[in-house]
């Protein structure tokens, strides 16, 4: 058997381990039983109905997490796309260093970003709101947009823009007519990533969300210890379903193989 | 200047082509008025290194000029400077008498066909060709007419609705040309446009490119590293080496009378034999002798002194082999080392002299008489050019 | 003869990256500077941001209690990163050497846990391990009784391994992909069996990726909060929990700030090393 075949067999339990918590959450959320039975003996959507009827959960999804994610993804997409264009198409003292700076929010520990902002807001007497949390979410979404858009831009033949200029388009118009249409799927993918990052964030929200801006992950976290029935599993499963569906869309758009 | 209207029927073009494309027709296109392109001492630098120039040249309207050279000789850089994608350090670029040296690329009115075609993959063929017309705010019905005419000109009528990805390499090539032609530029620059095609198609497109140029009556400046392309397509060839002009002339001149060792070596296959000038004849020819070997009578474009070290350059097809062992003026004595059959010809390697290991290559056309099977051969040289260090 | 078009130089470039730079400045650099400042303040019951100037907060990091937390954090992170490397290597190899549909399925299987909220995954572990959870239900059914599987180091390590595996696999497979396939074929052609090819060719050639992936995972794990907080409870304590508690429970901001600064310094060192070793790991 080939090396790849042998390692593929070894990989199966590892991948199962990676997917285990996700699978258990899905199984229990879609199961009929109220006793956290896994694997479920029968399927039902009752815990999702229960989720909808529990104001704490459904409010945090529809009034906090979704609008927060959409708004911060939109902002991150605009900001990140501009930055990516700057990094790829323009000359700076060191473009390498600039790209590194653009990726810092990715490696900077989110818990410290959360603490730092919490202290800052408190000292400046800024009342926490969806806006203050959203600002932080925009920042952690940006590097994903920057990365996908840079990858997209690098993959577009610069000769296309030159051709457009040769045919009479000014540099800005050439970018808009020749490059931008090809960049749309990368930008959309970046936007989706930015949304996911906001949608699944816990470390920032732990410090920055207050009573009326409780995001879905924070709600799950705080309810976990008092878990009484699989409604919370339905909440967690919704996260998984939304994120998986979005990942499949990204895969259609640009392919995840080279993210 | 309706491009499509003036296109003569294809049959007639064939005959025209044969007449005008003959290697001797050096002067014919140059009589049509103001030069389409003039470069005056153009110099291009990257940081401090001069990569091109100074280069001065002039291209007549309607001429097909090739810039020929090995990769890294600066030919593409020169082309991109004319198109406005590189800024020149000094010198002037004039198109149709207009100084465009400092114009941005999109205001130059110079067409450029890219090596990889650079068709817009998200646009249909129609939209690709209409791109420039739309930027110039043409009316839709005029655009439609113009695009149809351009597609007909390149022999691709009917593909308007397809996208570039659905076309073959050769078809994409033609669309790229049509996209530039439709704007009727004073000058069309082509950057190795055939190098991405496979061999058969390349040969076919060579012919069609020439047809299109004649039909449109346009000036082409064609960059290539392929000497066969340059020789077969051009009215005139400029050979570039290290960013400078090594030689310019008609294809026949470039091939038959190379002026430097570089040109002789780069164009076609050449046997170069070291020799010393022995005698200057009164009629312009001179005699050079190899050390301990035969002498050659040949031409030299530059003045020579007696005793000067030179290279005698002999084209492989200018040698006739016959049985025999005498070495004489313009006859080398040698022994066949190998024969390589190449289809249309056989390449024969002949070791000349005695044990010096010096070999020459001789082409023997298939279908003529075979290589004489004698142990020693006399190689009669029909034509030689004598080159110095210039 | 393709010449790469040169990058442009036009003042508009500053306008393009200014918004992002401003975001980084306001939401990352300024808060960090605030943490540094507070870390040098004395604790005060009057002002939560502290008073005066002191080095006591950093001196306290040297206390056995805080030092123990730092040490445990690094120890658990290193153990789980090592386990992630061992478990992740085969997956990374298979991913690197797959193509087409198989590769897409694999990458989705890795991306879903990567992008899903850590809270969701920890909740999954919670219902697997808790006293009335999935494993205990099985155990009782077989007659092995009831076990407390949460709130110990093994649970925390399991959570951290699962948390860092996707990072490890993606970073490793990027470096394995860079090994030309025909190098392996050449080794096979010279008579090496699959495992010898692995030991003598693939593993040595992906050493840099392995090390940088390892450091990346150590870094990611050592700033974790949710995993140790839920899986470890009060028994296992990592830096993230200490900072969280100092800020939101103890209101001891100077201590939390000093600890944060120390953590940033440690992580900077780790990520710098990872970057120097491996090509573009993150």
PDB file of C-alpha atoms in Angstrom, chain B residues 62-285:
ATOM      1  CA  UNK B  62       2.932  50.031 -43.558  1.00  0.00           C
ATOM      2  CA  UNK B  63       6.188  48.303 -42.738  1.00  0.00           C
ATOM      3  CA  UNK B  64       6.521  45.004 -40.887  1.00  0.00           C
ATOM      4  CA  UNK B  65       9.537  45.383 -38.638  1.00  0.00           C
ATOM      5  CA  UNK B  66      10.854  42.676 -36.340  1.00  0.00           C
ATOM      6  CA  UNK B  67      12.928  43.249 -33.233  1.00  0.00           C
ATOM      7  CA  UNK B  68      14.901  40.043 -32.967  1.00  0.00           C
ATOM      8  CA  UNK B  69      17.194  38.967 -30.182  1.00  0.00           C
ATOM      9  CA  UNK B  70      17.835  36.410 -27.462  1.00  0.00           C
ATOM     10  CA  UNK B  71      15.941  36.689 -24.180  1.00  0.00           C
ATOM     11  CA  UNK B  72      17.284  39.507 -22.046  1.00  0.00           C
ATOM     12  CA  UNK B  73      18.426  41.581 -25.019  1.00  0.00           C
ATOM     13  CA  UNK B  74      15.950  44.326 -24.159  1.00  0.00           C
ATOM     14  CA  UNK B  75      13.493  43.831 -27.003  1.00  0.00           C
ATOM     15  CA  UNK B  76      10.417  43.449 -24.786  1.00  0.00           C
ATOM     16  CA  UNK B  77      11.527  46.363 -22.609  1.00  0.00           C
ATOM     17  CA  UNK B  78      11.874  48.484 -25.736  1.00  0.00           C
ATOM     18  CA  UNK B  79       8.382  47.470 -26.855  1.00  0.00           C
ATOM     19  CA  UNK B  80       6.899  48.244 -23.442  1.00  0.00           C
ATOM     20  CA  UNK B  81       8.626  51.625 -23.503  1.00  0.00           C
ATOM     21  CA  UNK B  82       6.921  52.433 -26.798  1.00  0.00           C
ATOM     22  CA  UNK B  83       3.562  51.326 -25.337  1.00  0.00           C
ATOM     23  CA  UNK B  84       4.119  53.474 -22.257  1.00  0.00           C
ATOM     24  CA  UNK B  85       4.489  50.754 -19.617  1.00  0.00           C
ATOM     25  CA  UNK B  86       8.119  51.653 -18.997  1.00  0.00           C
ATOM     26  CA  UNK B  87       9.467  55.161 -18.653  1.00  0.00           C
ATOM     27  CA  UNK B  88      12.588  55.923 -20.652  1.00  0.00           C
ATOM     28  CA  UNK B  89      15.548  57.656 -19.047  1.00  0.00           C
ATOM     29  CA  UNK B  90      16.330  59.738 -22.099  1.00  0.00           C
ATOM     30  CA  UNK B  91      15.558  59.966 -25.783  1.00  0.00           C
ATOM     31  CA  UNK B  92      12.408  60.596 -27.741  1.00  0.00           C
ATOM     32  CA  UNK B  93       9.603  58.397 -29.039  1.00  0.00           C
ATOM     33  CA  UNK B  94       7.575  59.749 -31.958  1.00  0.00           C
ATOM     34  CA  UNK B  95       4.529  58.048 -33.436  1.00  0.00           C
ATOM     35  CA  UNK B  96       3.282  59.515 -36.707  1.00  0.00           C
ATOM     36  CA  UNK B  97       5.411  62.563 -36.012  1.00  0.00           C
ATOM     37  CA  UNK B  98       3.821  63.086 -32.559  1.00  0.00           C
ATOM     38  CA  UNK B  99       6.115  63.065 -29.523  1.00  0.00           C
ATOM     39  CA  UNK B 100       4.597  60.544 -27.116  1.00  0.00           C
ATOM     40  CA  UNK B 101       7.619  60.097 -24.845  1.00  0.00           C
ATOM     41  CA  UNK B 102       5.809  61.412 -21.782  1.00  0.00           C
ATOM     42  CA  UNK B 103       2.229  60.485 -22.601  1.00  0.00           C
ATOM     43  CA  UNK B 104       0.551  57.991 -20.261  1.00  0.00           C
ATOM     44  CA  UNK B 105      -0.045  54.560 -21.777  1.00  0.00           C
ATOM     45  CA  UNK B 106      -3.766  55.066 -22.327  1.00  0.00           C
ATOM     46  CA  UNK B 107      -3.315  58.194 -24.443  1.00  0.00           C
ATOM     47  CA  UNK B 108      -0.659  56.873 -26.801  1.00  0.00           C
ATOM     48  CA  UNK B 109      -2.877  55.351 -29.469  1.00  0.00           C
ATOM     49  CA  UNK B 110      -0.398  52.539 -29.945  1.00  0.00           C
ATOM     50  CA  UNK B 111      -1.818  49.021 -30.093  1.00  0.00           C
ATOM     51  CA  UNK B 112      -0.162  46.184 -28.183  1.00  0.00           C
ATOM     52  CA  UNK B 113      -0.739  42.457 -28.576  1.00  0.00           C
ATOM     53  CA  UNK B 114       0.498  40.540 -25.541  1.00  0.00           C
ATOM     54  CA  UNK B 115       2.393  37.300 -25.512  1.00  0.00           C
ATOM     55  CA  UNK B 116      -0.341  35.635 -23.433  1.00  0.00           C
ATOM     56  CA  UNK B 117      -3.053  37.627 -25.307  1.00  0.00           C
ATOM     57  CA  UNK B 118      -4.394  39.191 -22.057  1.00  0.00           C
ATOM     58  CA  UNK B 119      -8.005  38.795 -23.155  1.00  0.00           C
ATOM     59  CA  UNK B 120     -10.504  39.783 -20.461  1.00  0.00           C
ATOM     60  CA  UNK B 121     -11.768  36.417 -19.244  1.00  0.00           C
ATOM     61  CA  UNK B 122     -14.991  37.842 -17.793  1.00  0.00           C
ATOM     62  CA  UNK B 123     -16.069  39.472 -21.043  1.00  0.00           C
ATOM     63  CA  UNK B 124     -17.451  37.938 -24.232  1.00  0.00           C
ATOM     64  CA  UNK B 125     -15.424  38.128 -27.416  1.00  0.00           C
ATOM     65  CA  UNK B 126     -17.695  40.942 -28.555  1.00  0.00           C
ATOM     66  CA  UNK B 127     -17.138  42.899 -25.354  1.00  0.00           C
ATOM     67  CA  UNK B 128     -13.414  42.274 -25.516  1.00  0.00           C
ATOM     68  CA  UNK B 129     -13.195  43.783 -28.973  1.00  0.00           C
ATOM     69  CA  UNK B 130     -15.651  46.561 -28.151  1.00  0.00           C
ATOM     70  CA  UNK B 131     -13.666  47.496 -25.026  1.00  0.00           C
ATOM     71  CA  UNK B 132     -11.650  50.302 -26.586  1.00  0.00           C
ATOM     72  CA  UNK B 133     -14.539  51.584 -28.689  1.00  0.00           C
ATOM     73  CA  UNK B 134     -16.747  51.880 -25.623  1.00  0.00           C
ATOM     74  CA  UNK B 135     -14.049  53.834 -23.811  1.00  0.00           C
ATOM     75  CA  UNK B 136     -14.075  56.159 -26.794  1.00  0.00           C
ATOM     76  CA  UNK B 137     -17.849  56.495 -26.424  1.00  0.00           C
ATOM     77  CA  UNK B 138     -18.833  55.050 -29.790  1.00  0.00           C
ATOM     78  CA  UNK B 139     -22.515  54.509 -30.537  1.00  0.00           C
ATOM     79  CA  UNK B 140     -23.687  50.912 -30.013  1.00  0.00           C
ATOM     80  CA  UNK B 141     -24.661  50.326 -33.657  1.00  0.00           C
ATOM     81  CA  UNK B 142     -21.314  51.653 -34.863  1.00  0.00           C
ATOM     82  CA  UNK B 143     -19.548  49.426 -32.352  1.00  0.00           C
ATOM     83  CA  UNK B 144     -21.439  46.351 -33.559  1.00  0.00           C
ATOM     84  CA  UNK B 145     -20.492  47.098 -37.141  1.00  0.00           C
ATOM     85  CA  UNK B 146     -16.872  47.728 -36.282  1.00  0.00           C
ATOM     86  CA  UNK B 147     -16.524  44.573 -34.167  1.00  0.00           C
ATOM     87  CA  UNK B 148     -18.048  42.432 -36.896  1.00  0.00           C
ATOM     88  CA  UNK B 149     -15.623  43.938 -39.400  1.00  0.00           C
ATOM     89  CA  UNK B 150     -12.627  43.292 -37.171  1.00  0.00           C
ATOM     90  CA  UNK B 151     -13.629  39.685 -36.563  1.00  0.00           C
ATOM     91  CA  UNK B 152     -14.022  39.156 -40.280  1.00  0.00           C
ATOM     92  CA  UNK B 153     -10.618  40.650 -40.867  1.00  0.00           C
ATOM     93  CA  UNK B 154      -8.989  38.073 -38.584  1.00  0.00           C
ATOM     94  CA  UNK B 155     -11.158  35.287 -40.001  1.00  0.00           C
ATOM     95  CA  UNK B 156     -13.238  34.645 -36.885  1.00  0.00           C
ATOM     96  CA  UNK B 157     -16.720  35.885 -37.771  1.00  0.00           C
ATOM     97  CA  UNK B 158     -19.454  34.426 -35.579  1.00  0.00           C
ATOM     98  CA  UNK B 159     -17.710  33.938 -32.249  1.00  0.00           C
ATOM     99  CA  UNK B 160     -19.002  37.196 -30.705  1.00  0.00           C
ATOM    100  CA  UNK B 161     -21.001  35.559 -27.920  1.00  0.00           C
ATOM    101  CA  UNK B 162     -18.345  33.158 -26.701  1.00  0.00           C
ATOM    102  CA  UNK B 163     -15.869  33.829 -23.906  1.00  0.00           C
ATOM    103  CA  UNK B 164     -12.091  33.701 -24.305  1.00  0.00           C
ATOM    104  CA  UNK B 165     -11.901  30.444 -22.355  1.00  0.00           C
ATOM    105  CA  UNK B 166     -13.976  28.707 -25.021  1.00  0.00           C
ATOM    106  CA  UNK B 167     -11.555  29.541 -27.821  1.00  0.00           C
ATOM    107  CA  UNK B 168      -8.382  27.755 -28.861  1.00  0.00           C
ATOM    108  CA  UNK B 169      -5.006  29.438 -28.464  1.00  0.00           C
ATOM    109  CA  UNK B 170      -4.890  30.423 -32.113  1.00  0.00           C
ATOM    110  CA  UNK B 171      -8.375  31.901 -31.982  1.00  0.00           C
ATOM    111  CA  UNK B 172      -7.573  33.840 -28.816  1.00  0.00           C
ATOM    112  CA  UNK B 173      -4.552  35.181 -30.606  1.00  0.00           C
ATOM    113  CA  UNK B 174      -6.703  36.480 -33.421  1.00  0.00           C
ATOM    114  CA  UNK B 175      -9.182  38.055 -31.005  1.00  0.00           C
ATOM    115  CA  UNK B 176      -6.296  39.838 -29.295  1.00  0.00           C
ATOM    116  CA  UNK B 177      -5.214  41.226 -32.654  1.00  0.00           C
ATOM    117  CA  UNK B 178      -8.780  42.210 -33.574  1.00  0.00           C
ATOM    118  CA  UNK B 179      -9.174  43.981 -30.235  1.00  0.00           C
ATOM    119  CA  UNK B 180      -6.252  46.232 -31.108  1.00  0.00           C
ATOM    120  CA  UNK B 181      -6.973  46.524 -34.845  1.00  0.00           C
ATOM    121  CA  UNK B 182     -10.490  47.781 -34.285  1.00  0.00           C
ATOM    122  CA  UNK B 183      -9.085  50.998 -32.847  1.00  0.00           C
ATOM    123  CA  UNK B 184      -7.045  51.544 -36.029  1.00  0.00           C
ATOM    124  CA  UNK B 185      -3.862  52.478 -34.202  1.00  0.00           C
ATOM    125  CA  UNK B 186      -1.051  54.116 -36.131  1.00  0.00           C
ATOM    126  CA  UNK B 187       1.194  51.375 -34.924  1.00  0.00           C
ATOM    127  CA  UNK B 188       0.627  47.843 -33.671  1.00  0.00           C
ATOM    128  CA  UNK B 189       3.188  46.331 -31.344  1.00  0.00           C
ATOM    129  CA  UNK B 190       3.276  42.556 -31.001  1.00  0.00           C
ATOM    130  CA  UNK B 191       5.158  40.923 -28.140  1.00  0.00           C
ATOM    131  CA  UNK B 192       6.108  37.361 -29.101  1.00  0.00           C
ATOM    132  CA  UNK B 193       2.484  36.716 -30.046  1.00  0.00           C
ATOM    133  CA  UNK B 194       3.076  33.235 -31.430  1.00  0.00           C
ATOM    134  CA  UNK B 195       5.295  31.779 -28.713  1.00  0.00           C
ATOM    135  CA  UNK B 196       2.410  30.230 -26.747  1.00  0.00           C
ATOM    136  CA  UNK B 197       1.129  28.248 -29.735  1.00  0.00           C
ATOM    137  CA  UNK B 198       2.222  24.787 -30.725  1.00  0.00           C
ATOM    138  CA  UNK B 199       4.448  24.337 -33.736  1.00  0.00           C
ATOM    139  CA  UNK B 200       1.909  23.647 -36.483  1.00  0.00           C
ATOM    140  CA  UNK B 201      -0.361  26.478 -35.432  1.00  0.00           C
ATOM    141  CA  UNK B 202       2.596  28.796 -35.122  1.00  0.00           C
ATOM    142  CA  UNK B 203       3.539  28.243 -38.729  1.00  0.00           C
ATOM    143  CA  UNK B 204      -0.065  28.713 -39.818  1.00  0.00           C
ATOM    144  CA  UNK B 205      -0.493  31.905 -37.786  1.00  0.00           C
ATOM    145  CA  UNK B 206       2.751  33.307 -39.180  1.00  0.00           C
ATOM    146  CA  UNK B 207       1.179  33.293 -42.599  1.00  0.00           C
ATOM    147  CA  UNK B 208      -2.107  34.718 -41.345  1.00  0.00           C
ATOM    148  CA  UNK B 209      -0.418  37.455 -39.374  1.00  0.00           C
ATOM    149  CA  UNK B 210       1.254  38.631 -42.532  1.00  0.00           C
ATOM    150  CA  UNK B 211      -2.090  38.503 -44.360  1.00  0.00           C
ATOM    151  CA  UNK B 212      -3.813  40.553 -41.678  1.00  0.00           C
ATOM    152  CA  UNK B 213      -1.068  43.151 -41.730  1.00  0.00           C
ATOM    153  CA  UNK B 214      -1.328  43.546 -45.507  1.00  0.00           C
ATOM    154  CA  UNK B 215      -5.093  43.643 -45.449  1.00  0.00           C
ATOM    155  CA  UNK B 216      -5.210  46.301 -42.755  1.00  0.00           C
ATOM    156  CA  UNK B 217      -2.312  48.200 -44.302  1.00  0.00           C
ATOM    157  CA  UNK B 218      -0.901  48.767 -40.839  1.00  0.00           C
ATOM    158  CA  UNK B 219       2.531  49.200 -39.372  1.00  0.00           C
ATOM    159  CA  UNK B 220       3.636  46.248 -37.253  1.00  0.00           C
ATOM    160  CA  UNK B 221       6.527  46.170 -34.829  1.00  0.00           C
ATOM    161  CA  UNK B 222       7.033  42.567 -33.920  1.00  0.00           C
ATOM    162  CA  UNK B 223       9.177  41.296 -31.056  1.00  0.00           C
ATOM    163  CA  UNK B 224      10.488  37.765 -31.234  1.00  0.00           C
ATOM    164  CA  UNK B 225      13.395  35.569 -30.282  1.00  0.00           C
ATOM    165  CA  UNK B 226      12.523  33.142 -33.074  1.00  0.00           C
ATOM    166  CA  UNK B 227      14.699  33.856 -36.095  1.00  0.00           C
ATOM    167  CA  UNK B 228      12.509  31.806 -38.431  1.00  0.00           C
ATOM    168  CA  UNK B 229       9.523  33.972 -37.544  1.00  0.00           C
ATOM    169  CA  UNK B 230      11.496  37.143 -38.049  1.00  0.00           C
ATOM    170  CA  UNK B 231      12.989  35.983 -41.351  1.00  0.00           C
ATOM    171  CA  UNK B 232       9.690  34.817 -42.805  1.00  0.00           C
ATOM    172  CA  UNK B 233       7.462  37.679 -41.634  1.00  0.00           C
ATOM    173  CA  UNK B 234       9.410  40.880 -41.819  1.00  0.00           C
ATOM    174  CA  UNK B 235      10.119  43.567 -44.337  1.00  0.00           C
ATOM    175  CA  UNK B 236      13.018  44.519 -42.145  1.00  0.00           C
ATOM    176  CA  UNK B 237      14.702  43.017 -39.106  1.00  0.00           C
ATOM    177  CA  UNK B 238      16.549  44.751 -36.290  1.00  0.00           C
ATOM    178  CA  UNK B 239      18.764  42.387 -34.337  1.00  0.00           C
ATOM    179  CA  UNK B 240      19.240  43.483 -30.738  1.00  0.00           C
ATOM    180  CA  UNK B 241      22.031  42.394 -28.459  1.00  0.00           C
ATOM    181  CA  UNK B 242      22.569  43.674 -24.910  1.00  0.00           C
ATOM    182  CA  UNK B 243      20.085  46.476 -25.445  1.00  0.00           C
ATOM    183  CA  UNK B 244      21.688  47.818 -28.598  1.00  0.00           C
ATOM    184  CA  UNK B 245      21.163  47.371 -32.312  1.00  0.00           C
ATOM    185  CA  UNK B 246      23.560  44.760 -33.613  1.00  0.00           C
ATOM    186  CA  UNK B 247      22.393  44.937 -37.212  1.00  0.00           C
ATOM    187  CA  UNK B 248      19.425  46.026 -39.246  1.00  0.00           C
ATOM    188  CA  UNK B 249      18.429  45.038 -42.743  1.00  0.00           C
ATOM    189  CA  UNK B 250      16.149  42.909 -44.860  1.00  0.00           C
ATOM    190  CA  UNK B 251      15.859  39.253 -43.881  1.00  0.00           C
ATOM    191  CA  UNK B 252      18.104  38.303 -46.805  1.00  0.00           C
ATOM    192  CA  UNK B 253      20.774  40.767 -45.728  1.00  0.00           C
ATOM    193  CA  UNK B 254      20.654  39.674 -42.115  1.00  0.00           C
ATOM    194  CA  UNK B 255      20.951  36.028 -43.043  1.00  0.00           C
ATOM    195  CA  UNK B 256      23.327  36.294 -45.978  1.00  0.00           C
ATOM    196  CA  UNK B 257      25.587  39.046 -44.778  1.00  0.00           C
ATOM    197  CA  UNK B 258      25.777  39.093 -41.007  1.00  0.00           C
ATOM    198  CA  UNK B 259      27.901  41.979 -39.805  1.00  0.00           C
ATOM    199  CA  UNK B 260      29.099  40.579 -36.487  1.00  0.00           C
ATOM    200  CA  UNK B 261      29.898  37.188 -35.021  1.00  0.00           C
ATOM    201  CA  UNK B 262      26.901  37.592 -32.744  1.00  0.00           C
ATOM    202  CA  UNK B 263      24.471  38.032 -35.637  1.00  0.00           C
ATOM    203  CA  UNK B 264      26.075  35.251 -37.649  1.00  0.00           C
ATOM    204  CA  UNK B 265      25.841  32.929 -34.686  1.00  0.00           C
ATOM    205  CA  UNK B 266      22.328  33.930 -33.607  1.00  0.00           C
ATOM    206  CA  UNK B 267      20.657  33.725 -37.018  1.00  0.00           C
ATOM    207  CA  UNK B 268      20.613  30.209 -38.385  1.00  0.00           C
ATOM    208  CA  UNK B 269      23.455  27.742 -37.963  1.00  0.00           C
ATOM    209  CA  UNK B 270      26.920  28.902 -38.815  1.00  0.00           C
ATOM    210  CA  UNK B 271      30.306  27.257 -38.942  1.00  0.00           C
ATOM    211  CA  UNK B 272      32.913  29.697 -37.682  1.00  0.00           C
ATOM    212  CA  UNK B 273      36.505  28.925 -38.459  1.00  0.00           C
ATOM    213  CA  UNK B 274      39.425  31.004 -37.166  1.00  0.00           C
ATOM    214  CA  UNK B 275      41.744  32.387 -39.845  1.00  0.00           C
ATOM    215  CA  UNK B 276      44.161  35.178 -40.621  1.00  0.00           C
ATOM    216  CA  UNK B 277      43.888  37.668 -43.476  1.00  0.00           C
ATOM    217  CA  UNK B 278      46.476  36.827 -46.115  1.00  0.00           C
ATOM    218  CA  UNK B 279      45.694  38.998 -49.094  1.00  0.00           C
ATOM    219  CA  UNK B 280      43.392  41.839 -50.090  1.00  0.00           C
ATOM    220  CA  UNK B 281      42.101  41.485 -53.637  1.00  0.00           C
ATOM    221  CA  UNK B 282      41.355  44.551 -55.660  1.00  0.00           C
ATOM    222  CA  UNK B 283      37.707  43.560 -56.353  1.00  0.00           C
ATOM    223  CA  UNK B 284      36.588  43.845 -52.721  1.00  0.00           C
ATOM    224  CA  UNK B 285      37.117  40.211 -51.849  1.00  0.00           C
TER     225      UNK B 285
END
